[in-house]
């Protein structure tokens, strides 16, 4: 089973610190909605705990005063405790979960606990009883981690009172191994805007001719766990303005370059041209067939004026159907009764909402005008229509939702230079649709909403406002006008026979209340996993023919995508993003040596090396083992290793099995340069990123401000040694983070817990400088540094096979041979394969396959999904093992697994 290892050895207790996975903030607000105003009495004393039964308000050990044995009574206040839980950094590691538990992992620094069912080794070893008083004593004596004593007495009593409100809850915990007998595994539903890479790829794939980079600006991405993740990104004005400028420039270019069109038009205002545009361009951009209403709209646009085709290009590139990826699906119970579902039928889906085609309102539908919504964004009432929401905001109204429900929204809009409001429609906390409202006249959108019952807020928002004088007029101001909104029971008007599902299709076994992607959503999800772009015509046609429900035909389509030019680029890009080595191109060193050409080659080297093992016959372990390097002429010259390709960016495999210098990902210039400072190496960064990126170990960030005086003193000591001229980079950082020179005394208690065994012993890759060049010695640090200073090339790898800190004892692998020696050890570890699965899953789905690796910014997994993902991980690992360690077999199995097609 796949399980990441959280790695502060001393942190197997119930710990509270401000750390979290690198570059991710662990700080979360505490949910105090259940806080009560009653207080509880807690007695703190220095007496040992009694063996007699103790009431929740009775005395318990520990006192801040050793001079007196008299107990002091502290009355815990839950409201104050909720605030203190944040202020004392408890929430940094143990944020409250929706189910009433706290934290995320049953091991390490982010320890997960259930109040009243404490099972951490430290809590049990200290004989702290499962009571409010026992919890207060524990906090008083042990917390916060590495800052014990910062929350004593009243603080401990208040936090215990806050936490104890969540005791007695029946909280279901996920299994650590695949034990579920559920016939179908479910991924997460999502509606998300394209990442910058997906957007650029998707635009370029629509045209036959290359698009100049100047026509296609891209905005930065939101990243979670160092990978692009737009699950929670909304489209604000700046991003929408970028889309608008791109669409305008590309539409002008396309109108003037007919050879770039994927369709032909003898007369650009003819019905034939309109049909060709819809069938051969908009079909690919929308990633599904257009509805009759959409076809008519584009036909009128194109045939009505000589600039109609230009505006059609612009409109498609600005449409939510192009800008968003819908993976919400259709409720299984409804899909089974739709005779056209498996072939997409007359797909009428708006972005994310189910198709409303064939549905009408049942009895009891309720209509509320936008002017009468309970909550309205800034704006004014419009006589005879509704409400003008004239700036960024949200208007919402509570409706009683039946299941399934039909939702009808009538709107119109103003634009600024043909940039229209992007309307986002949400039910409860889930966005169900996005529409670019491109009409001065009223237009009505209908959606089928499933899986919702009872009173829920329906929210209508837009966030891309812009305007100028005279405000409120067409062409000068982006406004959204909300008219009548109706919610009622959805009644299927078509009495067609139910769908015929092939025997063995998981649709037959799926939960009726779960969701299944329609064939075009499924094709789109697969295309973005394997190519980073929208589906091509062959894949869309296969979806429309029902071929993606046939596992053998699906297998052929996945192989075709993987072997395409876009597929190969996506495979290489994964490696560059996963290992962060693409960042080498932005690093500034000696520009005369580390030139832009060298940096470009270094970034591509990692991509080529991973692709070599992805597409070849050798197992993935070779990516680390070091018997092969992928070099072009630029890197052959820079590294001094002959045998690379004949020119810049022409890569060829080089046998490095007998070399001590190159081979394997750890010895690549990009890894060494990225994980280094501008003026010296960074042995700490290199060690941490081996742990985090290659073994999926969670290492928390240093505690902010902890023991700052001790840390400042440690830096001063390192700087004193630097003045002697023979200080190595490794020793410089070891003095600051680990042990004092020549002693067993830790530099600082705050640093030693992680650095003593987890980080510093692995900081042995000093045989490469900050420019990525091999070396056997270094120049001493400081202005008087001397040449020939010894470097660190030996170390110890602790805790490489355990899945919890309890299993770490005695697991020490001695290391030698610098980076390449470590590479060979990594190649033999089981954890590198499991970590590859974790990273591949996150890159493909924007969520973690392992609950222990979840971070702030991700949608939390349900307990059912946690159980299912354990099974998915085991299945992917089995597929990889059965194919001689093939990452391609693993990734292909992911696309064919239930979690891509079925959602909850």
PDB file of N, CA and C in Angstrom, residues 37 49 113 155 167 174 226-227 243 313 325 331 342 347 384 388 403 427 442 451 457 569 629 662 669 770 782 832 835:
ATOM      1  N   UNK A  37     -20.504  28.234  25.628  1.00  0.00           N
ATOM      2  CA  UNK A  37     -20.081  29.306  26.519  1.00  0.00           C
ATOM      3  C   UNK A  37     -19.824  28.809  27.927  1.00  0.00           C
ATOM      4  N   UNK A  49      -0.262  11.558  38.780  1.00  0.00           N
ATOM      5  CA  UNK A  49      -1.655  11.265  38.519  1.00  0.00           C
ATOM      6  C   UNK A  49      -2.143  10.124  39.398  1.00  0.00           C
ATOM      7  N   UNK A 113      -5.734  13.277  15.382  1.00  0.00           N
ATOM      8  CA  UNK A 113      -6.311  12.729  16.610  1.00  0.00           C
ATOM      9  C   UNK A 113      -7.811  12.952  16.648  1.00  0.00           C
ATOM     10  N   UNK A 155      -4.031  28.825  29.606  1.00  0.00           N
ATOM     11  CA  UNK A 155      -4.006  28.548  28.166  1.00  0.00           C
ATOM     12  C   UNK A 155      -4.326  27.078  27.904  1.00  0.00           C
ATOM     13  N   UNK A 167     -15.459  15.677  21.738  1.00  0.00           N
ATOM     14  CA  UNK A 167     -15.301  14.305  22.217  1.00  0.00           C
ATOM     15  C   UNK A 167     -16.610  13.547  22.039  1.00  0.00           C
ATOM     16  N   UNK A 174     -10.474   6.017   7.740  1.00  0.00           N
ATOM     17  CA  UNK A 174     -10.151   5.270   6.528  1.00  0.00           C
ATOM     18  C   UNK A 174      -9.195   4.123   6.839  1.00  0.00           C
ATOM     19  N   UNK A 226       3.227  22.218  -5.016  1.00  0.00           N
ATOM     20  CA  UNK A 226       4.195  22.475  -6.083  1.00  0.00           C
ATOM     21  C   UNK A 226       3.755  21.984  -7.451  1.00  0.00           C
ATOM     22  N   UNK A 227       2.449  21.743  -7.618  1.00  0.00           N
ATOM     23  CA  UNK A 227       1.940  21.368  -8.932  1.00  0.00           C
ATOM     24  C   UNK A 227       0.737  22.249  -9.278  1.00  0.00           C
ATOM     25  N   UNK A 243      -7.355  36.699 -21.366  1.00  0.00           N
ATOM     26  CA  UNK A 243      -8.096  35.874 -22.328  1.00  0.00           C
ATOM     27  C   UNK A 243      -8.665  36.751 -23.456  1.00  0.00           C
ATOM     28  N   UNK A 313     -14.629  33.351 -34.048  1.00  0.00           N
ATOM     29  CA  UNK A 313     -13.366  32.894 -33.444  1.00  0.00           C
ATOM     30  C   UNK A 313     -13.204  33.492 -32.043  1.00  0.00           C
ATOM     31  N   UNK A 325     -12.752  23.222 -17.607  1.00  0.00           N
ATOM     32  CA  UNK A 325     -12.853  21.765 -17.715  1.00  0.00           C
ATOM     33  C   UNK A 325     -13.979  21.300 -16.807  1.00  0.00           C
ATOM     34  N   UNK A 331     -25.672  12.293 -12.709  1.00  0.00           N
ATOM     35  CA  UNK A 331     -25.991  11.329 -11.669  1.00  0.00           C
ATOM     36  C   UNK A 331     -26.248   9.956 -12.295  1.00  0.00           C
ATOM     37  N   UNK A 342     -24.552   6.965 -23.253  1.00  0.00           N
ATOM     38  CA  UNK A 342     -23.234   6.396 -23.533  1.00  0.00           C
ATOM     39  C   UNK A 342     -22.616   6.923 -24.822  1.00  0.00           C
ATOM     40  N   UNK A 347     -25.804  16.341 -26.909  1.00  0.00           N
ATOM     41  CA  UNK A 347     -25.240  16.867 -25.668  1.00  0.00           C
ATOM     42  C   UNK A 347     -25.549  18.340 -25.540  1.00  0.00           C
ATOM     43  N   UNK A 384     -38.664  46.626 -14.771  1.00  0.00           N
ATOM     44  CA  UNK A 384     -39.198  45.724 -15.787  1.00  0.00           C
ATOM     45  C   UNK A 384     -38.342  44.514 -16.078  1.00  0.00           C
ATOM     46  N   UNK A 388     -29.325  44.927 -11.726  1.00  0.00           N
ATOM     47  CA  UNK A 388     -28.059  45.163 -12.407  1.00  0.00           C
ATOM     48  C   UNK A 388     -26.939  45.049 -11.385  1.00  0.00           C
ATOM     49  N   UNK A 403     -34.585  16.639  -5.984  1.00  0.00           N
ATOM     50  CA  UNK A 403     -33.511  15.930  -6.666  1.00  0.00           C
ATOM     51  C   UNK A 403     -34.120  14.920  -7.638  1.00  0.00           C
ATOM     52  N   UNK A 427     -24.442  26.110  -6.443  1.00  0.00           N
ATOM     53  CA  UNK A 427     -25.491  25.615  -5.541  1.00  0.00           C
ATOM     54  C   UNK A 427     -24.782  25.136  -4.293  1.00  0.00           C
ATOM     55  N   UNK A 442     -32.156  39.695 -23.302  1.00  0.00           N
ATOM     56  CA  UNK A 442     -32.245  38.637 -22.311  1.00  0.00           C
ATOM     57  C   UNK A 442     -32.061  37.256 -22.942  1.00  0.00           C
ATOM     58  N   UNK A 451     -28.153  15.527  -6.991  1.00  0.00           N
ATOM     59  CA  UNK A 451     -27.368  15.274  -5.787  1.00  0.00           C
ATOM     60  C   UNK A 451     -27.555  16.324  -4.712  1.00  0.00           C
ATOM     61  N   UNK A 457     -28.515  27.564  -0.971  1.00  0.00           N
ATOM     62  CA  UNK A 457     -28.343  28.857  -1.630  1.00  0.00           C
ATOM     63  C   UNK A 457     -27.949  28.649  -3.087  1.00  0.00           C
ATOM     64  N   UNK A 569       5.421  15.386 -24.934  1.00  0.00           N
ATOM     65  CA  UNK A 569       5.735  16.636 -24.246  1.00  0.00           C
ATOM     66  C   UNK A 569       5.161  16.621 -22.825  1.00  0.00           C
ATOM     67  N   UNK A 629      22.826   8.601 -18.885  1.00  0.00           N
ATOM     68  CA  UNK A 629      22.589  10.044 -18.900  1.00  0.00           C
ATOM     69  C   UNK A 629      22.044  10.407 -20.271  1.00  0.00           C
ATOM     70  N   UNK A 662      28.474  11.166 -13.665  1.00  0.00           N
ATOM     71  CA  UNK A 662      27.158  11.453 -14.224  1.00  0.00           C
ATOM     72  C   UNK A 662      26.323  10.189 -14.350  1.00  0.00           C
ATOM     73  N   UNK A 669      22.437  18.495 -14.003  1.00  0.00           N
ATOM     74  CA  UNK A 669      22.754  19.868 -13.672  1.00  0.00           C
ATOM     75  C   UNK A 669      21.563  20.625 -13.134  1.00  0.00           C
ATOM     76  N   UNK A 770      27.283  24.799  -7.276  1.00  0.00           N
ATOM     77  CA  UNK A 770      26.015  25.478  -7.521  1.00  0.00           C
ATOM     78  C   UNK A 770      25.780  25.791  -8.995  1.00  0.00           C
ATOM     79  N   UNK A 782      33.912  32.244   2.524  1.00  0.00           N
ATOM     80  CA  UNK A 782      34.402  33.500   3.058  1.00  0.00           C
ATOM     81  C   UNK A 782      35.476  34.128   2.207  1.00  0.00           C
ATOM     82  N   UNK A 832      10.550   4.745  -3.971  1.00  0.00           N
ATOM     83  CA  UNK A 832      10.583   5.624  -5.141  1.00  0.00           C
ATOM     84  C   UNK A 832       9.449   5.298  -6.107  1.00  0.00           C
ATOM     85  N   UNK A 835       6.250   6.697  -4.509  1.00  0.00           N
ATOM     86  CA  UNK A 835       6.250   8.154  -4.621  1.00  0.00           C
ATOM     87  C   UNK A 835       5.915   8.587  -6.047  1.00  0.00           C
TER      88      UNK A 835
END
